[in-house]
Coordinates of C-alpha atoms and ligand atoms in Angstrom, one line a residue:
X1 CA 9.3 1.7 -72.6
X2 CA 12.5 1.4 -70.0
X3 CA 14.9 -1.5 -69.2
X4 CA 13.2 -1.1 -65.2
X5 CA 10.4 -3.6 -64.5
X6 CA 7.3 -1.7 -65.4
X7 CA 4.6 -1.1 -62.0
X8 CA 0.8 0.2 -63.2
X9 CA -0.6 2.2 -60.4
X10 CA -4.3 2.9 -61.0
X11 CA -5.6 5.8 -58.7
X12 CA -2.4 7.5 -58.7
X13 CA -3.6 10.9 -59.6
X14 CA -4.1 11.3 -55.7
X15 CA -3.2 10.1 -52.1
X16 CA -2.0 6.8 -51.9
X17 CA -1.9 6.3 -55.7
X18 CA 0.7 8.9 -56.3
X19 CA 2.6 8.5 -53.1
X20 CA 2.8 4.7 -54.9
X21 CA 4.1 5.8 -58.1
X22 CA 7.3 8.1 -56.2
X23 CA 7.9 4.8 -53.9
X24 CA 8.2 2.2 -56.4
X25 CA 10.3 4.7 -59.1
X26 CA 13.0 5.1 -56.3
X27 CA 12.6 1.5 -55.8
X28 CA 13.7 1.0 -59.4
X29 CA 10.1 0.5 -61.2
X30 CA 9.1 2.0 -64.9
X31 CA 6.0 3.5 -63.5
X32 CA 2.8 3.3 -65.6
X33 CA 0.5 6.0 -63.4
X34 CA -3.1 6.2 -64.6
X35 CA -6.1 7.9 -63.7
X36 CA -9.0 10.2 -64.9
X37 CA -7.1 13.1 -63.7
X38 CA -4.4 12.7 -66.0
X39 CA -2.9 16.2 -65.9
X40 CA -2.2 15.3 -62.6
X41 CA -0.4 11.7 -63.2
X42 CA 1.4 13.6 -65.8
X43 CA 2.8 16.2 -64.1
X44 CA 4.3 13.4 -61.1
X45 CA 5.7 10.9 -63.9
X46 CA 7.8 14.2 -65.1
X47 CA 9.2 14.1 -61.9
X48 CA 10.0 10.4 -61.6
X49 CA 10.5 9.7 -64.9
X50 CA 7.4 7.4 -65.8
X51 CA 4.3 7.6 -68.2
X52 CA 1.2 8.8 -67.4
X53 CA -2.1 7.2 -69.3
X54 CA -5.9 8.0 -69.2
X55 CA -7.7 5.5 -67.2
X56 CA -11.2 5.5 -66.1
X57 CA -11.8 1.9 -64.4
X58 CA -15.5 2.0 -64.6
X59 CA -15.4 2.3 -68.6
X60 CA -14.2 -0.9 -70.4
X61 CA -13.2 1.1 -73.5
X62 CA -10.7 3.3 -71.2
X63 CA -9.0 0.1 -69.2
X64 CA -9.0 -1.6 -73.2
X65 CA -6.9 1.5 -73.9
X66 CA -4.9 1.6 -71.4
X67 CA -3.9 -2.1 -71.1
X68 CA -2.9 -2.2 -74.9
X69 CA -0.5 0.8 -73.7
X70 CA 1.5 -1.5 -71.4
X71 CA 2.8 -4.3 -73.2
X72 CA 5.3 -5.1 -70.5
X73 CA 3.8 -5.1 -66.4
X74 CA 5.7 -6.8 -63.8
X75 CA 3.5 -5.0 -60.9
X76 CA 0.3 -3.8 -61.0
X77 CA -0.9 -1.9 -58.0
X78 CA -5.3 -1.7 -58.0
X79 CA -5.5 1.1 -56.2
X80 CA -8.2 3.2 -57.7
X81 CA -11.4 3.6 -55.7
X82 CA -13.3 5.5 -52.9
X83 CA -16.4 5.9 -50.6
X84 CA -19.3 7.9 -51.5
X85 CA -21.6 8.7 -48.5
X86 CA -22.1 7.6 -45.5
X87 CA -25.5 6.5 -44.8
X88 CA -28.0 3.8 -43.2
X89 CA -28.7 1.5 -44.9
X90 CA -32.4 2.8 -45.1
X91 CA -31.3 6.2 -46.6
X92 CA -28.6 3.8 -49.2
X93 CA -28.2 6.1 -52.3
X94 CA -28.5 3.7 -55.3
X95 CA -26.1 5.6 -57.4
X96 CA -23.5 6.1 -54.8
X97 CA -23.5 2.4 -54.5
X98 CA -23.4 1.4 -57.5
X99 CA -20.3 3.7 -58.2
X100 CA -18.4 2.3 -54.7
X101 CA -19.3 -1.4 -56.7
X102 CA -18.4 0.0 -60.3
X103 CA -15.2 1.3 -59.1
X104 CA -13.6 -0.4 -56.1
X105 CA -15.0 -4.4 -57.4
X106 CA -16.0 -4.0 -61.0
X107 CA -12.9 -1.4 -62.1
X108 CA -10.5 -4.0 -60.1
X109 CA -11.9 -7.1 -61.6
X110 CA -11.4 -5.1 -65.1
X111 CA -7.8 -3.6 -64.9
X112 CA -6.9 -7.2 -63.3
X113 CA -8.4 -9.1 -66.7
X114 CA -6.3 -6.6 -68.8
X115 CA -3.3 -6.9 -67.5
X116 CA -2.6 -10.5 -66.3
X117 CA -1.6 -11.3 -69.9
X118 CA 1.4 -9.3 -69.0
X119 CA 1.8 -10.3 -65.9
X120 CA 2.1 -13.8 -66.5
X121 CA 4.3 -13.3 -69.5
X122 CA 6.7 -10.9 -67.5
X123 CA 7.6 -14.6 -65.4
X124 CA 7.5 -13.3 -62.0
X125 CA 4.4 -10.9 -62.3
X126 CA 3.1 -8.8 -59.1
X127 CA -0.9 -7.6 -58.3
X128 CA -1.3 -5.4 -55.1
X129 CA -4.7 -4.4 -54.3
X130 CA -5.0 -2.0 -51.8
X131 CA -8.6 -2.9 -49.7
X132 CA -8.7 -1.4 -46.6
X133 CA -9.5 -2.5 -42.9
X134 CA -13.2 -1.5 -44.6
X135 CA -12.7 -5.1 -45.8
X136 CA -12.4 -7.1 -42.7
X137 CA -14.9 -5.2 -40.4
X138 CA -18.6 -3.6 -40.7
X139 CA -19.4 -0.2 -39.3
X140 CA -22.8 1.2 -39.0
X141 CA -23.4 4.0 -42.1
X142 CA -21.0 2.3 -44.0
X143 CA -21.9 -0.8 -46.0
X144 CA -21.8 0.4 -49.0
X145 CA -18.6 1.1 -48.6
X146 CA -17.7 -2.2 -46.4
X147 CA -19.2 -4.0 -48.7
X148 CA -17.4 -2.7 -51.7
X149 CA -14.2 -3.3 -50.1
X150 CA -15.2 -6.9 -48.9
X151 CA -16.2 -7.8 -52.6
X152 CA -12.7 -6.4 -53.9
X153 CA -11.1 -8.3 -51.7
X154 CA -13.0 -11.8 -51.8
X155 CA -11.7 -11.0 -55.9
X156 CA -8.1 -10.9 -54.8
X157 CA -7.8 -13.4 -52.3
X158 CA -9.7 -15.8 -54.6
X159 CA -7.0 -15.3 -57.2
X160 CA -4.2 -16.1 -54.6
X161 CA -5.5 -19.6 -55.4
X162 CA -6.4 -19.3 -58.7
X163 CA -3.6 -19.0 -60.0
X164 CA -1.6 -21.2 -57.7
X165 CA 1.5 -22.4 -60.1
X166 CA 1.6 -19.4 -61.8
X167 CA 4.6 -16.8 -61.6
X168 CA 2.4 -14.4 -59.7
X169 CA 2.3 -12.9 -56.2
X170 CA -0.6 -11.3 -54.8
X171 CA -0.6 -8.8 -52.4
X172 CA -3.7 -7.0 -50.5
X173 CA -2.6 -3.9 -48.4
X174 CA -5.9 -2.9 -45.9
X175 CA -4.8 0.5 -44.3
X176 CA -7.3 2.2 -41.6
X177 CA -7.2 6.4 -41.4
X178 CA -4.9 7.5 -44.0
X179 CA -5.3 11.7 -44.7
X180 CA -6.3 11.9 -48.8
X181 CA -8.5 13.2 -51.0
X182 CA -10.5 10.0 -49.9
X183 CA -13.1 12.0 -47.5
X184 CA -13.3 15.2 -49.4
X185 CA -14.7 12.5 -52.0
X186 CA -17.0 10.7 -49.9
X187 CA -18.7 14.1 -48.7
X188 CA -18.6 15.1 -52.6
X189 CA -16.8 18.1 -51.5
X190 CA -17.4 18.9 -48.1
X191 CA -14.1 19.5 -46.8
X192 CA -14.8 20.3 -43.0
X193 CA -16.9 17.7 -42.9
X194 CA -13.8 15.4 -44.0
X195 CA -11.0 17.3 -41.8
X196 CA -13.5 16.5 -38.8
X197 CA -12.6 12.6 -40.2
X198 CA -8.8 13.1 -39.2
X199 CA -9.9 15.3 -35.8
X200 CA -7.7 14.7 -32.8
X201 CA -5.8 11.6 -34.4
X202 CA -2.2 11.6 -36.3
X203 CA -3.5 9.4 -39.6
X204 CA -1.1 7.7 -41.6
X205 CA 0.5 9.3 -44.7
X206 CA 0.1 8.4 -48.2
X207 CA 3.8 7.8 -47.8
X208 CA 3.2 5.5 -44.8
X209 CA 1.3 3.5 -47.1
X210 CA 3.4 3.3 -50.4
X211 CA 6.3 2.7 -48.0
X212 CA 4.9 -0.8 -47.0
X213 CA 3.4 -1.4 -50.6
X214 CA 7.1 -1.1 -51.8
X215 CA 8.5 -3.2 -49.1
X216 CA 5.8 -6.1 -50.6
X217 CA 7.2 -5.5 -53.8
X218 CA 10.9 -5.7 -53.3
X219 CA 11.1 -9.2 -51.6
X220 CA 12.5 -12.1 -53.4
X221 CA 9.8 -13.6 -56.1
X222 CA 9.5 -17.0 -53.9
X223 CA 8.4 -14.8 -50.8
X224 CA 4.5 -13.6 -50.8
X225 CA 3.5 -10.9 -48.5
X226 CA -0.3 -12.1 -48.3
X227 CA -1.6 -9.2 -46.4
X228 CA -0.8 -6.2 -44.6
X229 CA -3.2 -4.3 -42.5
X230 CA -2.1 -0.6 -41.5
X231 CA -3.5 1.8 -38.9
X232 CA -2.3 4.8 -37.4
X233 CA -1.2 3.8 -33.7
X234 CA -4.7 5.7 -32.0
X235 CA -6.9 3.3 -34.3
X236 CA -8.0 -0.3 -33.2
X237 CA -10.9 -0.4 -36.0
X238 CA -12.8 1.2 -37.8
X239 CA -15.1 2.4 -35.1
X240 CA -12.8 2.7 -32.1
X241 CA -10.0 5.5 -32.0
X242 CA -8.1 7.3 -29.5
X243 CA -9.1 10.9 -30.2
X244 CA -7.4 13.7 -28.7
X245 CA -9.6 16.5 -27.5
Ligands
LIG301 P1 -8.2 10.0 -52.9 O1 -6.7 10.6 -52.7 O2 -9.1 10.0 -53.3 O3 -7.4 9.0 -54.6 C1 -8.1 8.1 -55.2 C2 -7.5 7.6 -56.3 O4 -8.8 6.9 -57.1 C3 -7.4 9.4 -57.5 O5 -6.1 9.0 -57.6 C4 -8.7 9.0 -58.2 O6 -7.8 9.3 -59.5 C5 -8.5 7.6 -58.1 N1 -10.1 6.9 -59.2 C6 -11.3 7.3 -58.9 N2 -12.3 6.6 -59.6 C7 -11.8 6.4 -60.5 C8 -11.8 5.8 -61.6 N3 -13.1 5.6 -61.8 N4 -11.2 5.1 -62.7 C9 -9.5 5.6 -62.6 N5 -9.5 6.0 -60.9 C10 -9.9 6.7 -60.3 O7 -8.0 8.2 -51.8 P2 -6.5 7.7 -51.5 O8 -7.2 7.5 -49.9 O9 -5.3 7.7 -51.9 O10 -7.4 6.1 -52.2 C11 -6.7 5.3 -52.7 C12 -7.5 3.7 -52.6 O11 -7.5 3.4 -51.1 C13 -8.6 3.9 -52.7 O12 -9.2 2.4 -53.2 C14 -9.2 3.6 -51.0 O13 -10.7 2.6 -50.7 C15 -8.5 3.2 -50.2 N6 -7.9 3.4 -49.0 C16 -8.6 4.8 -48.3 C17 -8.1 4.8 -46.6 C18 -8.2 6.4 -46.4 O14 -8.2 6.6 -45.0 N7 -7.7 7.3 -46.8 C19 -8.1 3.7 -46.2 C20 -8.3 2.8 -46.7 C21 -8.5 2.5 -47.5 P3 -8.9 10.2 -60.6 O15 -10.2 10.8 -59.6 O16 -8.1 11.4 -61.2 O17 -9.8 9.6 -61.4

C-alpha cells in the first residue's frame, strides 16, 4: 500500500476521527479511514493521500471485509461510537441502549479482534481507544452511554494486561466536551438541542483530541501512554462546568 506505517481510524467520516486521520497523516502515517459514510471518508483520504474503506462496526461481515482490505497495520484508532438519548433509567429506550452497546463496545471488540493479528505481525503495534470521561463517571440520564463507555474501557484496559509481552501498545483517550456531530446524533438530529450542550463554554475541537492521539502514537515504542484525560478548561466533570451567561 505504502512505505509509511499504516494507521486505521474507525469513525473517520466526522469529528474526532476525521481530525485524527489528518493528524496521523501529518505525522507520517498512511491512513485507512473507515465509516459507514464512505463518501466523506473518501474526500478526506484524497486530501491526505490515504484510503477510504466502508465500515459498519456493528456488522461482522463489514468488519471482516474491512480487515481483509488492511493486510498491514501498525496503529488502530478505535474511535467509532457515540450516544443515543439522555433519559432517566426508568425511561430508557432499549433500542438506543442496544445501539450504544453494539457500536461502542461490540464494535470496538470486533474491530480489535479482526486487526490484532496484523498489529502483532507489524512487530510494533498500537491500539488507541477513544472512550470518554463517561468511562470514569456516572451522570444522571446518561446510564446507557456511561455504561457502554465503561464497558468499552474495560475491554481496552483488560487488553493492556492480556497483551503484556507482545509488541503492542495500548492508549486510552478520554475526552470531555468536544464539539462534533456527537450531540446531533445523540438528540436524533435536533440541532438546537445539540447546540445547547456547548452553550457558554469553549469546547475542545476535534483537532485538540487528534493532537494527543498523534502525540501518543509518535512516542518511541518502549513508551506506553496508558491514559490521557482531556477536557475544556471550564469543565471539571461530566456534570460540572462553568458556563458564561
Ligand atoms: P461524531 O462526529 O458523531 O463521529 C462519530 C463517528 O463514528 C462518525 O464518523 C460515524 O461515522 C462513526 N460511526 C458511528 N456508528 C458507526 C458504525 N456503526 N460503524 C462505523 N462507524 C460508525 O462524534 P465524535 O465526537 O467525533 O465521536 C468520536 C468518538 O469520541 C466516539 O466514540 C464518542 O463516543 C467519543 N467521545 C466524544 C465526545 C464529544 O464530546 N464529542 C466526548 C468523549 C468521547 P458514520 O456515521 O459515517 O458511520
